[in-house]
CSV table of C-alpha atoms in Angstrom, one decimal:
chain,number,residue,atom,x,y,z
Q,1,UNK,CA,8.9,-36.0,-20.7
Q,2,UNK,CA,11.3,-37.3,-23.4
Q,3,UNK,CA,12.4,-40.9,-23.0
Q,4,UNK,CA,16.1,-41.5,-22.3
Q,5,UNK,CA,17.9,-44.3,-24.0
Q,6,UNK,CA,19.2,-46.9,-21.5
Q,7,UNK,CA,22.7,-47.8,-22.6
Q,8,UNK,CA,24.6,-50.8,-21.5
Q,9,UNK,CA,27.2,-50.5,-18.9
Q,10,UNK,CA,30.7,-50.5,-20.4
Q,11,UNK,CA,32.5,-53.8,-20.2
Q,12,UNK,CA,35.6,-54.1,-18.1
Q,13,UNK,CA,38.9,-55.0,-19.7
Q,14,UNK,CA,39.8,-58.7,-20.0
Q,15,UNK,CA,40.5,-60.6,-16.8
Q,16,UNK,CA,44.1,-61.4,-15.8
Q,17,UNK,CA,45.1,-64.9,-16.8
Q,18,UNK,CA,46.8,-65.5,-13.5
Q,19,UNK,CA,43.6,-65.1,-11.4
Q,20,UNK,CA,42.3,-68.4,-10.2
Q,21,UNK,CA,39.2,-67.3,-8.3
Q,22,UNK,CA,36.3,-65.5,-9.8
Q,23,UNK,CA,34.8,-62.7,-7.8
Q,24,UNK,CA,31.1,-62.9,-7.2
Q,25,UNK,CA,29.1,-60.8,-9.7
Q,26,UNK,CA,27.6,-57.6,-8.2
Q,27,UNK,CA,23.9,-57.4,-8.4
Q,28,UNK,CA,22.8,-54.7,-10.8
Q,29,UNK,CA,20.0,-52.4,-9.5
Q,30,UNK,CA,16.7,-52.9,-11.3
Q,31,UNK,CA,16.2,-50.2,-13.8
Q,32,UNK,CA,12.5,-49.4,-14.6
Q,33,UNK,CA,11.6,-49.8,-18.2
Q,34,UNK,CA,10.8,-46.7,-20.3
Q,35,UNK,CA,7.0,-47.5,-20.6
Q,36,UNK,CA,6.7,-47.8,-16.8
Q,37,UNK,CA,8.5,-44.5,-16.2
Q,38,UNK,CA,6.3,-42.7,-18.8
Q,39,UNK,CA,3.1,-44.1,-17.3
Q,40,UNK,CA,4.0,-43.0,-13.8
Q,41,UNK,CA,4.8,-39.5,-15.1
Q,42,UNK,CA,1.5,-39.3,-17.0
Q,43,UNK,CA,-0.4,-40.3,-13.8
Q,44,UNK,CA,1.2,-37.5,-11.8
Q,45,UNK,CA,1.0,-34.8,-14.4
Q,46,UNK,CA,-2.0,-32.4,-14.5
Q,47,UNK,CA,-4.6,-33.3,-17.0
Q,48,UNK,CA,-5.0,-31.1,-20.0
Q,49,UNK,CA,-8.1,-30.4,-22.1
Q,50,UNK,CA,-8.4,-30.8,-25.9
Q,51,UNK,CA,-7.5,-27.1,-26.3
Q,52,UNK,CA,-4.2,-27.6,-24.6
Q,53,UNK,CA,-5.1,-25.7,-21.4
Q,54,UNK,CA,-4.2,-27.2,-18.1
Q,55,UNK,CA,-7.3,-28.3,-16.2
Q,56,UNK,CA,-7.3,-27.2,-12.6
Q,57,UNK,CA,-7.8,-29.9,-10.0
Q,58,UNK,CA,-11.2,-30.1,-8.3
Q,59,UNK,CA,-10.7,-28.4,-5.0
Q,60,UNK,CA,-12.4,-26.1,-2.6
Q,61,UNK,CA,-11.3,-23.1,-4.6
Q,62,UNK,CA,-12.8,-24.4,-7.8
Q,63,UNK,CA,-16.1,-25.4,-6.1
Q,64,UNK,CA,-16.3,-21.9,-4.5
Q,65,UNK,CA,-15.7,-20.0,-7.7
Q,66,UNK,CA,-18.2,-22.2,-9.7
Q,67,UNK,CA,-20.9,-21.5,-7.0
Q,68,UNK,CA,-20.2,-17.8,-7.2
Q,69,UNK,CA,-20.4,-17.8,-10.9
Q,70,UNK,CA,-23.8,-19.5,-10.9
Q,71,UNK,CA,-25.1,-17.1,-8.3
Q,72,UNK,CA,-24.0,-14.0,-10.1
Q,73,UNK,CA,-25.5,-15.3,-13.3
Q,74,UNK,CA,-28.9,-15.9,-11.7
Q,75,UNK,CA,-28.9,-12.9,-9.3
Q,76,UNK,CA,-26.4,-10.2,-10.5
Q,77,UNK,CA,-25.9,-7.3,-8.2
Q,78,UNK,CA,-27.5,-4.0,-9.3
Q,79,UNK,CA,-25.7,-2.2,-12.1
Q,80,UNK,CA,-23.1,-4.9,-12.3
Q,81,UNK,CA,-22.3,-8.0,-14.4
Q,82,UNK,CA,-19.6,-10.7,-14.4
Q,83,UNK,CA,-18.7,-13.6,-16.7
Q,84,UNK,CA,-15.8,-15.9,-17.3
Q,85,UNK,CA,-13.2,-14.8,-19.8
Q,86,UNK,CA,-12.2,-17.3,-22.5
Q,87,UNK,CA,-13.8,-20.1,-20.5
Q,88,UNK,CA,-11.1,-19.6,-17.8
Q,89,UNK,CA,-12.7,-20.2,-14.4
Q,90,UNK,CA,-10.0,-18.3,-12.6
Q,91,UNK,CA,-10.3,-15.1,-14.8
Q,92,UNK,CA,-13.5,-13.1,-15.1
Q,93,UNK,CA,-14.6,-9.9,-16.9
Q,94,UNK,CA,-17.0,-7.7,-15.0
Q,95,UNK,CA,-18.9,-4.5,-15.8
Q,96,UNK,CA,-20.1,-1.7,-13.6
Q,97,UNK,CA,-22.5,1.1,-14.8
Q,98,UNK,CA,-21.7,4.6,-13.7
Q,99,UNK,CA,-23.9,5.6,-10.7
Q,100,UNK,CA,-26.8,8.0,-11.5
Q,101,UNK,CA,-26.1,11.5,-10.5
Q,102,UNK,CA,-22.3,11.0,-10.4
Q,103,UNK,CA,-19.7,12.2,-12.9
Q,104,UNK,CA,-19.5,8.7,-14.2
Q,105,UNK,CA,-23.2,8.5,-15.1
Q,106,UNK,CA,-23.9,7.0,-18.5
Q,107,UNK,CA,-20.6,5.2,-18.6
Q,108,UNK,CA,-20.0,1.4,-18.6
Q,109,UNK,CA,-16.7,0.5,-17.0
Q,110,UNK,CA,-15.0,-2.9,-17.5
Q,111,UNK,CA,-12.9,-4.7,-14.9
Q,112,UNK,CA,-10.6,-7.7,-14.9
Q,113,UNK,CA,-10.9,-10.2,-12.1
Q,114,UNK,CA,-8.3,-12.9,-11.4
Q,115,UNK,CA,-8.6,-15.5,-8.6
Q,116,UNK,CA,-5.6,-16.8,-6.7
Q,117,UNK,CA,-5.3,-20.5,-6.0
Q,118,UNK,CA,-5.8,-19.7,-2.3
Q,119,UNK,CA,-9.3,-18.1,-2.9
Q,120,UNK,CA,-11.4,-17.4,-0.8
Q,121,UNK,CA,-8.7,-17.1,1.8
Q,122,UNK,CA,-7.0,-14.5,-0.3
Q,123,UNK,CA,-8.9,-11.7,-2.2
Q,124,UNK,CA,-9.2,-11.7,-5.9
Q,125,UNK,CA,-7.1,-9.2,-7.9
Q,126,UNK,CA,-9.5,-6.7,-9.5
Q,127,UNK,CA,-8.5,-3.7,-11.7
Q,128,UNK,CA,-10.3,-1.4,-14.1
Q,129,UNK,CA,-9.6,-2.0,-17.8
Q,130,UNK,CA,-11.6,1.1,-18.7
Q,131,UNK,CA,-9.9,4.4,-18.0
Q,132,UNK,CA,-11.5,6.4,-15.2
Q,133,UNK,CA,-10.6,9.7,-13.6
Q,134,UNK,CA,-10.8,8.7,-9.9
Q,135,UNK,CA,-8.4,9.4,-7.0
Q,136,UNK,CA,-8.7,5.8,-5.7
Q,137,UNK,CA,-7.8,4.2,-9.1
Q,138,UNK,CA,-4.4,4.6,-10.7
Q,139,UNK,CA,-3.4,4.7,-14.4
Q,140,UNK,CA,-3.0,0.9,-14.4
Q,141,UNK,CA,-6.5,0.3,-13.1
Q,142,UNK,CA,-5.5,-0.8,-9.6
Q,143,UNK,CA,-8.1,0.0,-6.9
Q,144,UNK,CA,-7.6,1.3,-3.4
Q,145,UNK,CA,-10.4,-0.5,-1.6
Q,146,UNK,CA,-10.2,-1.9,2.0
Q,147,UNK,CA,-12.3,-5.0,1.1
Q,148,UNK,CA,-9.6,-6.0,-1.4
Q,149,UNK,CA,-6.9,-5.7,1.3
Q,150,UNK,CA,-6.9,-5.8,5.1
Q,151,UNK,CA,-10.7,-6.1,5.4
Q,152,UNK,CA,-11.0,-9.1,3.1
Q,153,UNK,CA,-12.4,-12.3,4.7
Q,154,UNK,CA,-13.6,-15.6,3.2
Q,155,UNK,CA,-17.2,-14.6,3.8
Q,156,UNK,CA,-16.8,-11.9,1.1
Q,157,UNK,CA,-17.5,-12.6,-2.6
Q,158,UNK,CA,-17.3,-11.0,-6.0
Q,159,UNK,CA,-20.8,-9.6,-5.9
Q,160,UNK,CA,-20.2,-7.8,-2.7
Q,161,UNK,CA,-16.9,-6.4,-4.0
Q,162,UNK,CA,-18.5,-5.1,-7.2
Q,163,UNK,CA,-21.1,-3.3,-5.1
Q,164,UNK,CA,-18.3,-1.8,-3.0
Q,165,UNK,CA,-16.7,-0.6,-6.2
Q,166,UNK,CA,-20.0,0.9,-7.4
Q,167,UNK,CA,-20.3,2.8,-4.1
Q,168,UNK,CA,-16.7,4.0,-4.4
Q,169,UNK,CA,-17.6,5.5,-7.8
Q,170,UNK,CA,-20.5,7.3,-6.2
Q,171,UNK,CA,-18.3,8.7,-3.4
Q,172,UNK,CA,-14.6,8.6,-3.6
Q,173,UNK,CA,-12.2,8.6,-0.6
Q,174,UNK,CA,-9.7,11.4,-1.1
Q,175,UNK,CA,-8.2,10.8,2.3
Q,176,UNK,CA,-6.8,7.4,1.2
Q,177,UNK,CA,-5.9,8.0,-2.5
Q,178,UNK,CA,-3.8,6.2,-5.0
Q,179,UNK,CA,-3.5,9.4,-7.2
Q,180,UNK,CA,-2.6,12.3,-4.9
Q,181,UNK,CA,-3.0,15.0,-7.5
Q,182,UNK,CA,-6.6,14.0,-8.3
Q,183,UNK,CA,-7.4,13.8,-4.5
Q,184,UNK,CA,-6.0,17.3,-4.0
Q,185,UNK,CA,-8.0,18.6,-7.0
Q,186,UNK,CA,-11.2,17.0,-5.6
Q,187,UNK,CA,-10.7,18.8,-2.3
Q,188,UNK,CA,-9.6,22.2,-3.6
Q,189,UNK,CA,-11.2,22.5,-7.1
Q,190,UNK,CA,-14.2,20.2,-7.2
Q,191,UNK,CA,-15.7,21.9,-10.3
Q,192,UNK,CA,-12.6,21.3,-12.4
Q,193,UNK,CA,-12.3,17.7,-11.1
Q,194,UNK,CA,-15.9,16.9,-12.1
Q,195,UNK,CA,-15.4,18.5,-15.5
Q,196,UNK,CA,-12.4,16.3,-16.3
Q,197,UNK,CA,-14.1,13.2,-14.8
Q,198,UNK,CA,-17.1,13.7,-17.0
Q,199,UNK,CA,-14.9,14.2,-20.1
Q,200,UNK,CA,-13.0,11.0,-19.4
Q,201,UNK,CA,-16.3,9.1,-18.9
Q,202,UNK,CA,-17.5,10.3,-22.4
Q,203,UNK,CA,-14.1,9.6,-23.9
Q,204,UNK,CA,-13.4,6.1,-22.5
Q,205,UNK,CA,-16.7,4.6,-21.1
Q,206,UNK,CA,-19.4,5.7,-23.5
Q,207,UNK,CA,-20.2,4.8,-27.1
Q,208,UNK,CA,-20.2,7.5,-29.8
Q,209,UNK,CA,-24.0,7.1,-30.0
Q,210,UNK,CA,-24.4,7.8,-26.3
Q,211,UNK,CA,-22.2,10.9,-26.5
Q,212,UNK,CA,-24.2,12.2,-29.5
Q,213,UNK,CA,-27.5,11.6,-27.8
Q,214,UNK,CA,-26.3,13.3,-24.6
Q,215,UNK,CA,-25.1,16.4,-26.6
Q,216,UNK,CA,-28.4,16.6,-28.4
Q,217,UNK,CA,-30.3,16.5,-25.1
Q,218,UNK,CA,-28.0,19.2,-23.7
Q,219,UNK,CA,-28.6,21.4,-26.7
Q,220,UNK,CA,-32.3,21.1,-26.3
Q,221,UNK,CA,-32.2,22.0,-22.6
Q,222,UNK,CA,-30.0,25.0,-23.4
Q,223,UNK,CA,-32.3,26.2,-26.1
Q,224,UNK,CA,-35.3,25.9,-23.7
Q,225,UNK,CA,-33.5,28.0,-21.1
Q,226,UNK,CA,-32.6,30.6,-23.7
Q,227,UNK,CA,-36.2,30.8,-25.0
Q,228,UNK,CA,-37.5,31.3,-21.4
Q,229,UNK,CA,-35.1,34.1,-20.8
Q,230,UNK,CA,-36.1,35.8,-24.1
Q,231,UNK,CA,-39.8,35.7,-23.5
Q,232,UNK,CA,-41.0,39.2,-22.4
Q,233,UNK,CA,-42.6,39.5,-19.0
Q,234,UNK,CA,-46.3,40.5,-19.4
Q,235,UNK,CA,-46.8,44.0,-18.0
Q,236,UNK,CA,-49.4,44.5,-15.3
Q,237,UNK,CA,-52.3,46.7,-16.4
Q,238,UNK,CA,-53.0,49.7,-14.1
Q,239,UNK,CA,-56.4,49.6,-12.5
């Protein structure tokens, strides 16, 4: 807060010579000095770190998030990871591996997690930052998941939510979609849906090395099938 200069009050014009009695001087209100004002502001202002970031006050929210971070570092959920982003306790980066046997197999999908100040009484805001072809995830990465909405409760935590997202990738919910056209395609033309979803997984969630290795394995499998079909069937000798 910039200090304000305390100016003197303007003097009144000269007193009338005919006045015989002097009026009692009005008591001026005590004005706090500039250093005292500054010190009181500094005491009430939130503390800042050396990097200039505002330090969140120690509260139940901070304690809860710290405990969850320690737990997820020691015991991460299967196929999932999570870590703070830029040393910001209220913002995490998470990763979910595509479930085996699904159209997302082999992909690694990143998510952005942001905690509200009212956590855990309000759910965290979680969205995909990796593009994914899924009827319950829109183009901005928003997720249609009941545990992030009406079924959220303070007993839930980030580990359980990440597992729910992993299961949602294994089996989508076309009856409650965010992207209606993908849900309709899933119901009416599953083959085309799976083809596009696999292509997006290779394009956005896999490294070039992974894609190359997968194509080589596919070529080898195809060549083995072709060789088996070309082998002549041994004729049975007549007895």
